[in-house]
Short mmCIF file of C-alpha atoms and ligand atoms in Angstrom, two decimals:
data_model
loop_
_atom_site.label_atom_id
_atom_site.label_comp_id
_atom_site.label_asym_id
_atom_site.label_seq_id
_atom_site.Cartn_x
_atom_site.Cartn_y
_atom_site.Cartn_z
CA UNK A 1428 0.00 0.00 0.00
CA UNK A 1429 1.54 3.31 -1.06
CA UNK A 1430 0.41 6.79 -0.09
CA UNK A 1431 -2.06 8.73 -2.22
CA UNK A 1432 -0.05 11.64 -3.57
CA UNK A 1433 -1.75 13.71 -6.24
CA UNK A 1434 -5.12 15.45 -6.27
CA UNK A 1435 -6.25 12.88 -8.86
CA UNK A 1436 -5.23 10.06 -6.51
CA UNK A 1437 -7.36 11.55 -3.78
CA UNK A 1438 -10.26 12.11 -6.16
CA UNK A 1439 -10.06 8.46 -7.29
CA UNK A 1440 -10.13 7.30 -3.68
CA UNK A 1441 -13.17 9.51 -2.99
CA UNK A 1442 -15.04 7.99 -5.94
CA UNK A 1443 -14.36 4.47 -4.74
CA UNK A 1444 -15.37 5.31 -1.19
CA UNK A 1445 -18.44 7.18 -2.42
CA UNK A 1446 -19.57 4.08 -4.33
CA UNK A 1447 -19.01 1.78 -1.35
CA UNK A 1448 -22.28 0.28 -0.16
CA UNK A 1449 -20.78 -1.58 2.80
CA UNK A 1450 -18.74 -4.65 1.83
CA UNK A 1451 -19.23 -4.13 -1.88
CA UNK A 1452 -18.79 -1.27 -4.33
CA UNK A 1453 -21.27 -0.33 -7.06
CA UNK A 1454 -19.80 0.39 -10.53
CA UNK A 1455 -21.42 3.84 -10.45
CA UNK A 1456 -24.39 5.50 -8.82
CA UNK A 1457 -27.70 5.25 -10.71
CA UNK A 1458 -26.76 3.31 -13.82
CA UNK A 1459 -25.36 0.24 -12.00
CA UNK A 1460 -26.64 0.03 -8.41
CA UNK A 1461 -25.52 -3.54 -7.48
CA UNK A 1462 -22.32 -5.61 -7.22
CA UNK A 1463 -20.86 -6.68 -10.56
CA UNK A 1464 -18.41 -9.58 -10.75
CA UNK A 1465 -15.44 -8.31 -12.76
CA UNK A 1466 -15.94 -4.71 -11.68
CA UNK A 1467 -15.58 -5.74 -8.04
CA UNK A 1468 -12.42 -7.79 -8.54
CA UNK A 1469 -10.72 -5.02 -10.50
CA UNK A 1470 -11.97 -2.42 -8.05
CA UNK A 1471 -10.35 -4.43 -5.25
CA UNK A 1472 -7.01 -3.49 -6.85
CA UNK A 1473 -7.91 0.16 -6.24
CA UNK A 1474 -9.12 -0.56 -2.71
CA UNK A 1475 -5.74 -2.14 -2.02
CA UNK A 1476 -4.19 1.34 -2.33
CA UNK A 1477 -6.68 2.78 0.15
CA UNK A 1478 -7.49 0.02 2.64
CA UNK A 1479 -6.23 -3.56 2.19
CA UNK A 1480 -8.76 -5.05 4.55
CA UNK A 1481 -11.55 -3.53 2.46
CA UNK A 1482 -9.96 -4.86 -0.75
CA UNK A 1483 -10.20 -8.44 0.52
CA UNK A 1484 -13.75 -7.87 1.73
CA UNK A 1485 -14.81 -6.78 -1.78
CA UNK A 1486 -13.81 -10.14 -3.25
CA UNK A 1487 -15.11 -12.12 -0.28
CA UNK A 1488 -18.52 -10.46 -0.57
CA UNK A 1489 -18.68 -11.41 -4.25
CA UNK A 1490 -17.80 -15.02 -3.46
CA UNK A 1491 -20.40 -15.16 -0.70
CA UNK A 1492 -22.92 -15.21 -3.58
CA UNK A 1493 -21.15 -18.09 -5.36
CA UNK A 1494 -23.55 -20.82 -6.49
CA UNK A 1495 -23.19 -24.35 -5.07
CA UNK A 1496 -21.86 -25.55 -8.45
CA UNK A 1497 -19.03 -22.97 -8.37
CA UNK A 1498 -20.51 -20.36 -10.71
CA UNK A 1499 -19.95 -16.76 -9.62
CA UNK A 1500 -22.80 -14.60 -10.89
CA UNK A 1501 -22.29 -11.44 -12.89
CA UNK A 1502 -24.60 -9.37 -10.67
CA UNK A 1503 -25.40 -9.75 -6.97
CA UNK A 1504 -28.57 -7.86 -6.04
CA UNK A 1505 -27.72 -7.20 -2.40
CA UNK A 1506 -30.56 -4.68 -2.02
CA UNK A 1507 -33.53 -3.93 -4.27
CA UNK A 1508 -33.21 -0.93 -6.58
CA UNK A 1509 -35.95 -0.04 -9.06
CA UNK A 1510 -33.50 2.07 -11.12
CA UNK A 1511 -32.03 -0.95 -12.94
CA UNK A 1512 -33.38 -3.40 -15.50
CA UNK A 1513 -33.34 -6.43 -15.59
CA UNK A 1514 -33.69 -6.74 -11.82
CA UNK A 1515 -33.67 -9.93 -9.77
CA UNK A 1516 -37.33 -10.87 -10.51
CA UNK A 1517 -36.62 -11.05 -14.22
CA UNK A 1518 -33.68 -13.43 -13.66
CA UNK A 1519 -35.67 -15.71 -11.35
CA UNK A 1520 -32.66 -17.68 -10.14
CA UNK A 1521 -34.11 -18.27 -6.66
CA UNK A 1522 -30.82 -17.52 -4.91
CA UNK A 1523 -30.24 -15.71 -1.61
CA UNK A 1524 -28.96 -13.05 -1.98
CA UNK A 1525 -30.68 -12.71 -5.37
CA UNK A 1526 -28.28 -12.97 -8.32
CA UNK A 1527 -28.27 -13.07 -12.08
CA UNK A 1528 -27.82 -16.51 -13.66
CA UNK A 1529 -24.79 -15.87 -15.84
CA UNK A 1530 -21.18 -15.00 -15.09
CA UNK A 1531 -18.54 -12.54 -16.32
CA UNK A 1532 -14.83 -12.67 -17.24
CA UNK A 1533 -13.09 -14.42 -14.31
CA UNK A 1534 -10.47 -11.89 -13.27
CA UNK A 1535 -10.80 -12.85 -9.58
CA UNK A 1536 -7.76 -15.15 -9.25
CA UNK A 1537 -5.53 -12.65 -11.06
CA UNK A 1538 -6.65 -9.85 -8.75
CA UNK A 1539 -6.19 -11.99 -5.64
CA UNK A 1540 -2.65 -12.82 -6.66
CA UNK A 1541 -1.82 -9.19 -7.47
CA UNK A 1542 -3.17 -7.92 -4.15
CA UNK A 1543 -1.37 -10.68 -2.25
CA UNK A 1544 1.97 -10.00 -3.91
CA UNK A 1545 1.73 -6.24 -3.36
CA UNK A 1546 0.33 -6.41 0.17
CA UNK A 1547 1.79 -4.34 3.00
CA UNK A 1548 0.00 -6.61 5.49
CA UNK A 1549 1.42 -9.92 4.29
CA UNK A 1550 0.03 -11.97 7.15
CA UNK A 1551 -3.54 -10.86 6.55
CA UNK A 1552 -3.11 -11.25 2.79
CA UNK A 1553 -1.85 -14.85 3.14
CA UNK A 1554 -4.75 -15.76 5.37
CA UNK A 1555 -7.43 -14.26 3.18
CA UNK A 1556 -5.98 -15.45 -0.13
CA UNK A 1557 -5.64 -18.97 1.29
CA UNK A 1558 -9.29 -18.95 2.36
CA UNK A 1559 -10.35 -17.86 -1.12
CA UNK A 1560 -8.36 -20.59 -2.91
CA UNK A 1561 -11.02 -23.38 -2.75
CA UNK A 1562 -13.69 -20.94 -3.96
CA UNK A 1563 -11.57 -19.77 -6.86
CA UNK A 1564 -10.81 -23.36 -7.71
CA UNK A 1565 -14.51 -24.26 -7.72
CA UNK A 1566 -15.22 -21.30 -10.01
CA UNK A 1567 -12.57 -22.34 -12.53
CA UNK A 1568 -13.65 -25.99 -12.32
CA UNK A 1569 -17.19 -24.91 -13.18
CA UNK A 1570 -15.90 -23.03 -16.23
CA UNK A 1571 -13.76 -25.89 -17.49
CA UNK A 1572 -16.52 -28.44 -16.86
CA UNK A 1573 -19.98 -26.93 -17.32
CA UNK A 1574 -18.90 -24.43 -19.97
CA UNK A 1575 -16.67 -26.86 -21.84
CA UNK A 1576 -18.79 -30.02 -21.68
CA UNK A 1577 -16.81 -31.77 -24.42
CA UNK A 1578 -13.43 -30.91 -22.91
CA UNK A 1579 -12.15 -29.12 -26.02
CA UNK A 1580 -10.12 -26.52 -24.11
CA UNK A 1581 -12.36 -23.54 -25.00
CA UNK A 1582 -15.11 -22.37 -22.66
CA UNK A 1583 -18.43 -21.02 -23.93
CA UNK A 1584 -20.34 -17.88 -23.11
CA UNK A 1585 -24.12 -18.03 -23.51
CA UNK A 1586 -24.97 -14.34 -23.38
CA UNK A 1587 -23.11 -11.23 -24.61
CA UNK A 1588 -23.28 -9.88 -21.03
CA UNK A 1589 -21.04 -12.73 -19.91
CA UNK A 1590 -18.24 -11.35 -22.04
CA UNK A 1591 -18.37 -8.03 -20.19
CA UNK A 1592 -18.30 -6.41 -23.65
CA UNK A 1593 -22.05 -6.35 -24.11
CA UNK A 1594 -22.58 -4.87 -27.58
CA UNK A 1595 -19.22 -5.70 -29.16
CA UNK A 1596 -19.45 -6.13 -32.95
CA UNK A 1597 -18.03 -9.61 -32.38
CA UNK A 1598 -21.53 -10.71 -31.30
CA UNK A 1599 -23.50 -9.09 -34.13
CA UNK A 1600 -24.01 -12.19 -36.25
CA UNK A 1601 -24.42 -14.71 -33.45
CA UNK A 1602 -26.87 -12.46 -31.60
CA UNK A 1603 -28.64 -11.45 -34.79
CA UNK A 1604 -29.52 -15.10 -35.39
CA UNK A 1605 -31.27 -15.37 -32.02
CA UNK A 1606 -34.95 -15.03 -32.82
CA UNK A 1607 -36.73 -12.59 -30.57
CA UNK A 1608 -39.26 -14.62 -28.54
CA UNK A 1609 -42.81 -14.06 -29.77
CA UNK A 1610 -43.99 -14.03 -26.15
CA UNK A 1611 -41.19 -11.79 -24.83
CA UNK A 1612 -42.53 -10.17 -21.67
CA UNK A 1613 -42.72 -6.41 -22.17
CA UNK A 1614 -39.99 -4.42 -20.43
CA UNK A 1615 -38.83 -0.88 -19.83
CA UNK A 1616 -35.13 -0.17 -20.13
CA UNK A 1617 -33.55 1.90 -17.41
CA UNK A 1618 -30.07 2.43 -18.83
CA UNK A 1619 -31.20 5.00 -21.38
CA UNK A 1620 -32.76 7.05 -18.59
CA UNK A 1621 -29.28 7.49 -17.08
CA UNK A 1622 -27.13 8.06 -20.19
CA UNK A 1623 -27.70 9.10 -23.79
CA UNK A 1624 -29.23 6.33 -25.95
CA UNK A 1625 -26.64 6.98 -28.69
CA UNK A 1626 -24.01 5.51 -26.37
CA UNK A 1627 -25.97 2.38 -25.40
CA UNK A 1628 -26.93 -0.92 -27.07
CA UNK A 1629 -29.90 -0.76 -29.48
CA UNK A 1630 -33.45 -2.06 -28.94
CA UNK A 1631 -32.85 -4.95 -31.38
CA UNK A 1632 -29.91 -6.04 -29.19
CA UNK A 1633 -31.88 -5.59 -25.97
CA UNK A 1634 -34.80 -7.70 -27.22
CA UNK A 1635 -32.36 -10.52 -27.87
CA UNK A 1636 -30.59 -10.07 -24.52
CA UNK A 1637 -33.98 -10.48 -22.84
CA UNK A 1638 -34.96 -13.42 -25.07
CA UNK A 1639 -31.83 -15.26 -23.91
CA UNK A 1640 -32.54 -14.50 -20.24
CA UNK A 1641 -36.09 -15.88 -20.71
CA UNK A 1642 -34.74 -18.99 -22.47
CA UNK A 1643 -32.35 -19.87 -19.62
CA UNK A 1644 -34.87 -19.02 -16.96
CA UNK A 1645 -37.45 -21.34 -18.55
CA UNK A 1646 -34.83 -24.10 -18.26
CA UNK A 1647 -34.13 -23.39 -14.61
CA UNK A 1648 -30.52 -22.23 -15.25
CA UNK A 1649 -29.43 -25.88 -15.43
CA UNK A 1650 -26.14 -27.07 -16.95
CA UNK A 1651 -27.93 -28.25 -20.12
CA UNK A 1652 -28.23 -24.65 -21.25
CA UNK A 1653 -24.60 -24.75 -22.44
CA UNK A 1654 -25.50 -27.09 -25.30
CA UNK A 1655 -29.05 -25.78 -25.80
CA UNK A 1656 -28.37 -22.05 -25.93
CA UNK A 1657 -29.16 -20.34 -29.25
CA UNK A 1658 -26.16 -18.08 -28.53
CA UNK A 1659 -22.93 -19.94 -27.78
CA UNK A 1660 -19.57 -18.35 -28.42
CA UNK A 1661 -16.00 -19.12 -27.38
CA UNK A 1662 -15.13 -15.51 -26.57
CA UNK A 1663 -11.45 -14.84 -27.18
CA UNK A 1664 -11.46 -12.20 -24.41
CA UNK A 1665 -12.99 -14.37 -21.72
CA UNK A 1666 -10.90 -17.40 -22.68
CA UNK A 1667 -7.69 -15.33 -22.48
CA UNK A 1668 -8.75 -13.90 -19.13
CA UNK A 1669 -9.49 -17.42 -17.86
CA UNK A 1670 -6.11 -18.66 -19.13
CA UNK A 1671 -4.36 -15.85 -17.28
CA UNK A 1672 -6.46 -16.51 -14.18
CA UNK A 1673 -5.59 -20.23 -14.40
CA UNK A 1674 -1.90 -19.32 -14.40
CA UNK A 1675 -2.40 -17.04 -11.39
CA UNK A 1676 -4.47 -19.69 -9.61
CA UNK A 1677 -1.72 -22.22 -10.25
CA UNK A 1678 0.78 -19.86 -8.60
CA UNK A 1679 -1.56 -19.52 -5.60
CA UNK A 1680 -2.06 -23.30 -5.31
CA UNK A 1681 1.71 -23.82 -5.41
CA UNK A 1682 2.30 -21.10 -2.84
CA UNK A 1683 -0.20 -22.71 -0.47
CA UNK A 1684 1.12 -26.23 -1.11
CA UNK A 1685 -2.03 -27.65 -2.68
CA UNK A 1686 -0.46 -30.17 -5.08
CA UNK A 1687 -3.69 -31.79 -6.19
CA UNK A 1688 -5.16 -28.42 -7.16
CA UNK A 1689 -1.93 -27.44 -8.92
CA UNK A 1690 -2.00 -30.61 -11.04
CA UNK A 1691 -5.64 -30.08 -11.96
CA UNK A 1692 -5.06 -26.45 -12.95
CA UNK A 1693 -1.95 -27.34 -14.97
CA UNK A 1694 -4.02 -29.81 -16.99
CA UNK A 1695 -6.58 -27.09 -17.82
CA UNK A 1696 -3.81 -24.77 -18.96
CA UNK A 1697 -2.25 -27.42 -21.19
CA UNK A 1698 -5.58 -28.27 -22.79
CA UNK A 1699 -6.41 -24.62 -23.45
CA UNK A 1700 -2.95 -23.86 -24.83
CA UNK A 1701 -3.47 -26.62 -27.40
CA UNK A 1702 -6.91 -25.26 -28.35
CA UNK A 1703 -6.05 -21.56 -28.55
CA UNK A 1704 -4.67 -21.83 -32.10
CA UNK A 1705 -8.30 -21.98 -33.23
CA UNK A 1706 -8.73 -18.30 -32.37
CA UNK A 1707 -6.09 -17.23 -34.88
CA UNK A 1708 -7.09 -16.33 -38.42
CA UNK A 1709 -4.26 -17.83 -40.48
CA UNK A 1710 -4.68 -15.16 -43.18
CA UNK A 1711 -4.14 -12.19 -40.85
CA UNK A 1712 -2.78 -13.64 -37.56
CA UNK A 1713 -5.53 -11.78 -35.65
CA UNK A 1714 -7.30 -13.52 -32.76
CA UNK A 1715 -11.10 -13.78 -33.18
CA UNK A 1716 -13.89 -15.32 -31.10
CA UNK A 1717 -15.49 -18.53 -32.34
CA UNK A 1718 -19.22 -18.88 -33.00
CA UNK A 1719 -19.97 -22.37 -31.68
CA UNK A 1720 -23.53 -22.45 -33.07
CA UNK A 1721 -22.75 -21.49 -36.68
CA UNK A 1722 -19.17 -22.80 -36.54
CA UNK A 1723 -16.06 -20.80 -37.42
CA UNK A 1724 -14.41 -17.58 -36.29
CA UNK A 1725 -16.56 -14.44 -36.13
CA UNK A 1726 -15.64 -11.87 -38.77
CA UNK A 1727 -15.25 -8.88 -36.44
CA UNK A 1728 -11.85 -8.26 -34.86
CA UNK A 1729 -11.89 -6.39 -31.54
CA UNK A 1730 -9.41 -5.35 -28.87
CA UNK A 1731 -10.33 -8.55 -27.00
CA UNK A 1732 -7.91 -10.35 -29.35
CA UNK A 1733 -5.03 -8.42 -27.78
CA UNK A 1734 -5.85 -9.98 -24.42
CA UNK A 1735 -3.72 -12.84 -25.76
CA UNK A 1736 -0.83 -10.85 -24.24
CA UNK A 1737 -2.54 -10.91 -20.83
CA UNK A 1738 -2.94 -14.69 -21.29
CA UNK A 1739 0.79 -15.01 -21.95
CA UNK A 1740 0.14 -16.17 -25.52
CA UNK A 1741 0.80 -13.07 -27.67
CA UNK A 1742 3.37 -13.26 -30.45
CA UNK A 1743 5.22 -10.84 -32.74
CA UNK A 1744 2.59 -11.00 -35.46
CA UNK A 1745 -0.11 -9.97 -33.02
CA UNK A 1746 2.17 -7.22 -31.74
CA UNK A 1747 2.51 -5.82 -35.28
CA UNK A 1748 -1.30 -5.85 -35.61
CA UNK A 1749 -1.66 -4.01 -32.33
CA UNK A 1750 0.82 -1.35 -33.45
CA UNK A 1751 -1.14 -0.82 -36.68
CA UNK A 1752 -4.44 -0.73 -34.72
CA UNK A 1753 -3.12 1.92 -32.33
CA UNK A 1754 -1.84 4.07 -35.21
CA UNK A 1755 -5.43 4.59 -36.42
CA UNK A 1756 -6.62 6.72 -33.49
CA UNK A 1757 -5.16 9.46 -31.30
CA UNK A 1758 -5.50 7.29 -28.17
CA UNK A 1759 -4.90 3.56 -27.55
CA UNK A 1760 -6.56 0.99 -27.53
CA UNK A 1761 -9.86 1.41 -29.42
CA UNK A 1762 -12.25 -1.49 -28.84
CA UNK A 1763 -12.89 -1.80 -32.59
CA UNK A 1764 -10.41 -0.79 -35.31
CA UNK A 1765 -11.21 2.74 -36.49
CA UNK A 1766 -11.33 1.74 -40.17
CA UNK A 1767 -13.76 -1.12 -39.56
CA UNK A 1768 -17.29 -0.29 -40.84
CA UNK A 1769 -18.63 -1.51 -37.48
CA UNK A 1770 -16.59 1.11 -35.57
CA UNK A 1771 -18.66 3.58 -33.55
CA UNK A 1772 -16.48 5.95 -31.52
CA UNK A 1773 -18.93 6.55 -28.67
CA UNK A 1774 -21.15 3.47 -28.58
CA UNK A 1775 -19.92 1.48 -25.63
CA UNK A 1776 -17.90 -1.59 -26.78
CA UNK A 1777 -17.97 -0.73 -30.50
CA UNK A 1778 -15.01 1.67 -30.54
CA UNK A 1779 -14.43 3.44 -27.21
CA UNK A 1780 -11.43 2.88 -24.96
CA UNK A 1781 -11.87 1.19 -21.59
CA UNK A 1782 -9.31 1.61 -18.81
CA UNK A 1783 -9.72 -1.97 -17.60
CA UNK A 1784 -8.92 -3.61 -20.93
CA UNK A 1785 -6.04 -1.18 -21.42
CA UNK A 1786 -4.74 -2.35 -18.03
CA UNK A 1787 -4.87 -6.02 -18.98
CA UNK A 1788 -3.42 -5.55 -22.46
CA UNK A 1789 -0.76 -3.15 -21.14
CA UNK A 1790 0.27 -5.34 -18.23
CA UNK A 1791 0.32 -8.41 -20.45
CA UNK A 1792 2.65 -6.62 -22.86
CA UNK A 1793 4.94 -5.40 -20.09
CA UNK A 1794 5.15 -8.83 -18.54
CA UNK A 1795 6.09 -10.33 -21.90
CA UNK A 1796 8.89 -7.81 -22.39
CA UNK A 1797 7.22 -5.30 -24.72
CA UNK A 1798 7.91 -2.29 -22.53
CA UNK A 1799 7.65 0.47 -25.12
CA UNK A 1800 4.11 -0.26 -26.25
CA UNK A 1801 3.08 -1.10 -22.68
CA UNK A 1802 4.24 2.36 -21.57
CA UNK A 1803 2.36 3.99 -24.42
CA UNK A 1804 -0.92 2.29 -23.43
CA UNK A 1805 -0.48 3.27 -19.80
CA UNK A 1806 0.46 6.87 -20.64
CA UNK A 1807 -2.60 7.21 -22.89
CA UNK A 1808 -4.88 5.86 -20.17
CA UNK A 1809 -3.35 8.28 -17.71
CA UNK A 1810 -3.88 11.23 -20.05
CA UNK A 1811 -7.47 10.23 -20.87
CA UNK A 1812 -8.41 10.13 -17.20
CA UNK A 1813 -6.38 13.20 -16.29
CA UNK A 1814 -8.06 15.28 -18.99
CA UNK A 1815 -11.53 13.77 -19.02
CA UNK A 1816 -12.12 12.56 -15.47
CA UNK A 1817 -13.17 9.18 -14.13
CA UNK A 1818 -15.69 8.27 -16.85
CA UNK A 1819 -16.89 4.85 -17.90
CA UNK A 1820 -15.02 4.95 -21.22
CA UNK A 1821 -13.46 7.37 -23.76
CA UNK A 1822 -13.68 8.32 -27.43
CA UNK A 1823 -10.43 7.07 -29.03
CA UNK A 1824 -10.35 9.94 -31.58
CA UNK A 1825 -10.24 12.91 -29.23
CA UNK A 1826 -10.36 11.41 -25.74
CA UNK A 1827 -13.85 12.78 -24.98
CA UNK A 1828 -15.21 11.15 -21.81
CA UNK A 1829 -18.39 9.06 -22.33
CA UNK A 1830 -20.96 6.94 -20.49
CA UNK A 1831 -21.38 7.09 -16.73
CA UNK A 1832 -19.33 9.49 -14.58
CA UNK A 1833 -17.55 8.83 -11.24
CA UNK A 1834 -16.95 5.31 -12.46
CA UNK A 1835 -15.45 3.01 -9.85
CA UNK A 1836 -13.26 0.78 -12.01
CA UNK A 1837 -11.81 3.74 -13.89
CA UNK A 1838 -10.82 5.23 -10.51
CA UNK A 1839 -9.40 1.85 -9.46
CA UNK A 1840 -7.32 1.56 -12.63
CA UNK A 1841 -5.92 5.01 -11.92
CA UNK A 1842 -4.83 4.04 -8.43
CA UNK A 1843 -3.63 0.53 -9.26
CA UNK A 1844 -1.90 1.27 -12.56
CA UNK A 1845 -2.40 4.25 -14.86
CA UNK A 1846 -1.89 7.03 -12.32
CA UNK A 1847 1.56 5.90 -11.30
CA UNK A 1848 4.42 7.73 -13.02
CA UNK A 1849 5.05 6.36 -16.51
CA UNK A 1850 8.38 4.59 -16.07
C1 LIG B 839 -21.75 -2.91 -18.46
C2 LIG B 839 -20.42 -3.40 -19.02
C3 LIG B 839 -19.89 -4.51 -18.13
C4 LIG B 839 -19.78 -4.00 -16.70
C5 LIG B 839 -21.08 -3.39 -16.20
C6 LIG B 839 -20.92 -2.65 -14.88
O1 LIG B 839 -22.73 -3.88 -18.52
O2 LIG B 839 -20.56 -3.84 -20.33
O3 LIG B 839 -18.64 -4.95 -18.58
O4 LIG B 839 -19.40 -5.03 -15.86
O5 LIG B 839 -21.56 -2.46 -17.15
O6 LIG B 839 -19.91 -1.69 -14.98
#
């Protein structure tokens, strides 16, 4: 834990504390009033600069809502809030506390390891990380089993929300094929009451998001939905994040002397490493998600492909593609290439820059020895936040801040990474 130095550091800490609801932190007031899975884990990295005890609590609270089969839900509805849709009634998962029925990119093990290794209070960190190990293991086992029922080494997502990159162009075709249910219960969106509709997913996308929720709910959220889902994608982003988290979980299991767990995790890593070649388009060397319903790689390339560096799998060809991608906009790293017809500079995951993905791509590059480009990504993130404030995301052309304001994970990325001196 290092001292908060600059005015921006203090502002970031105030945002995180202001979004604390007691044991968990909301992504932002209004727009997202509950606990989100990957937000919380990444936000714990920011908490670790302010209060290490509170950082551990953030992750523990999330795991207190873990399902008996190991799944960790993407939203935990600790308290009712009418300002958000779809709320717990629409999910109908029957859990206490109420939760959604899908998950999100599993960054938890990577965040636990990072907090442990940077901890000022090493004794507390060891104790709390050790207690989390079996829960993390159960979560990863659920992914590699339930979401990879044929053991192919690639896990499936069943809803665009599971990818964390809700309206990414990578899902256009797969989602477009989902037929909107004729008996779709009517609904009123809440997101567009908080931020401008031009920045949010469209109605056609939302109807399909809700059709999928209804489909899983009608099947009681049972394991069979992996094979039955009309939307089933091996998301390159989530698979890379899981690969990285497997490596971090392996390090934790070794540290705590759990040999059986270490062997099990190593076998997942080996299997995934063999399968990951399927993400790569041999014509371009770019990494794309795979549509497991239609078969084949999805046409759209997104920044999620560069998470291969975070997974420890990036190569020089991918590095050259990243350099070319970055050269197309003033700031790095746009979520869709600026010359792609699907690019939309302010619409959420269709072009804007996100501090959290910049963190993962940047750290992955640094850890694989690509310091120059890693520094560039961090410096850009720092400048975006310094100029625009702690917004949800940023326009890659001019850095204009977009989406929700006082955003918790943007503040956390400042404290844990971007705000430190570029070095
Ligand atoms: C949006 C984002 C998702 C995030 C959530 C809360 O749904 O797409 O990644 O977890 O908001 O910030």
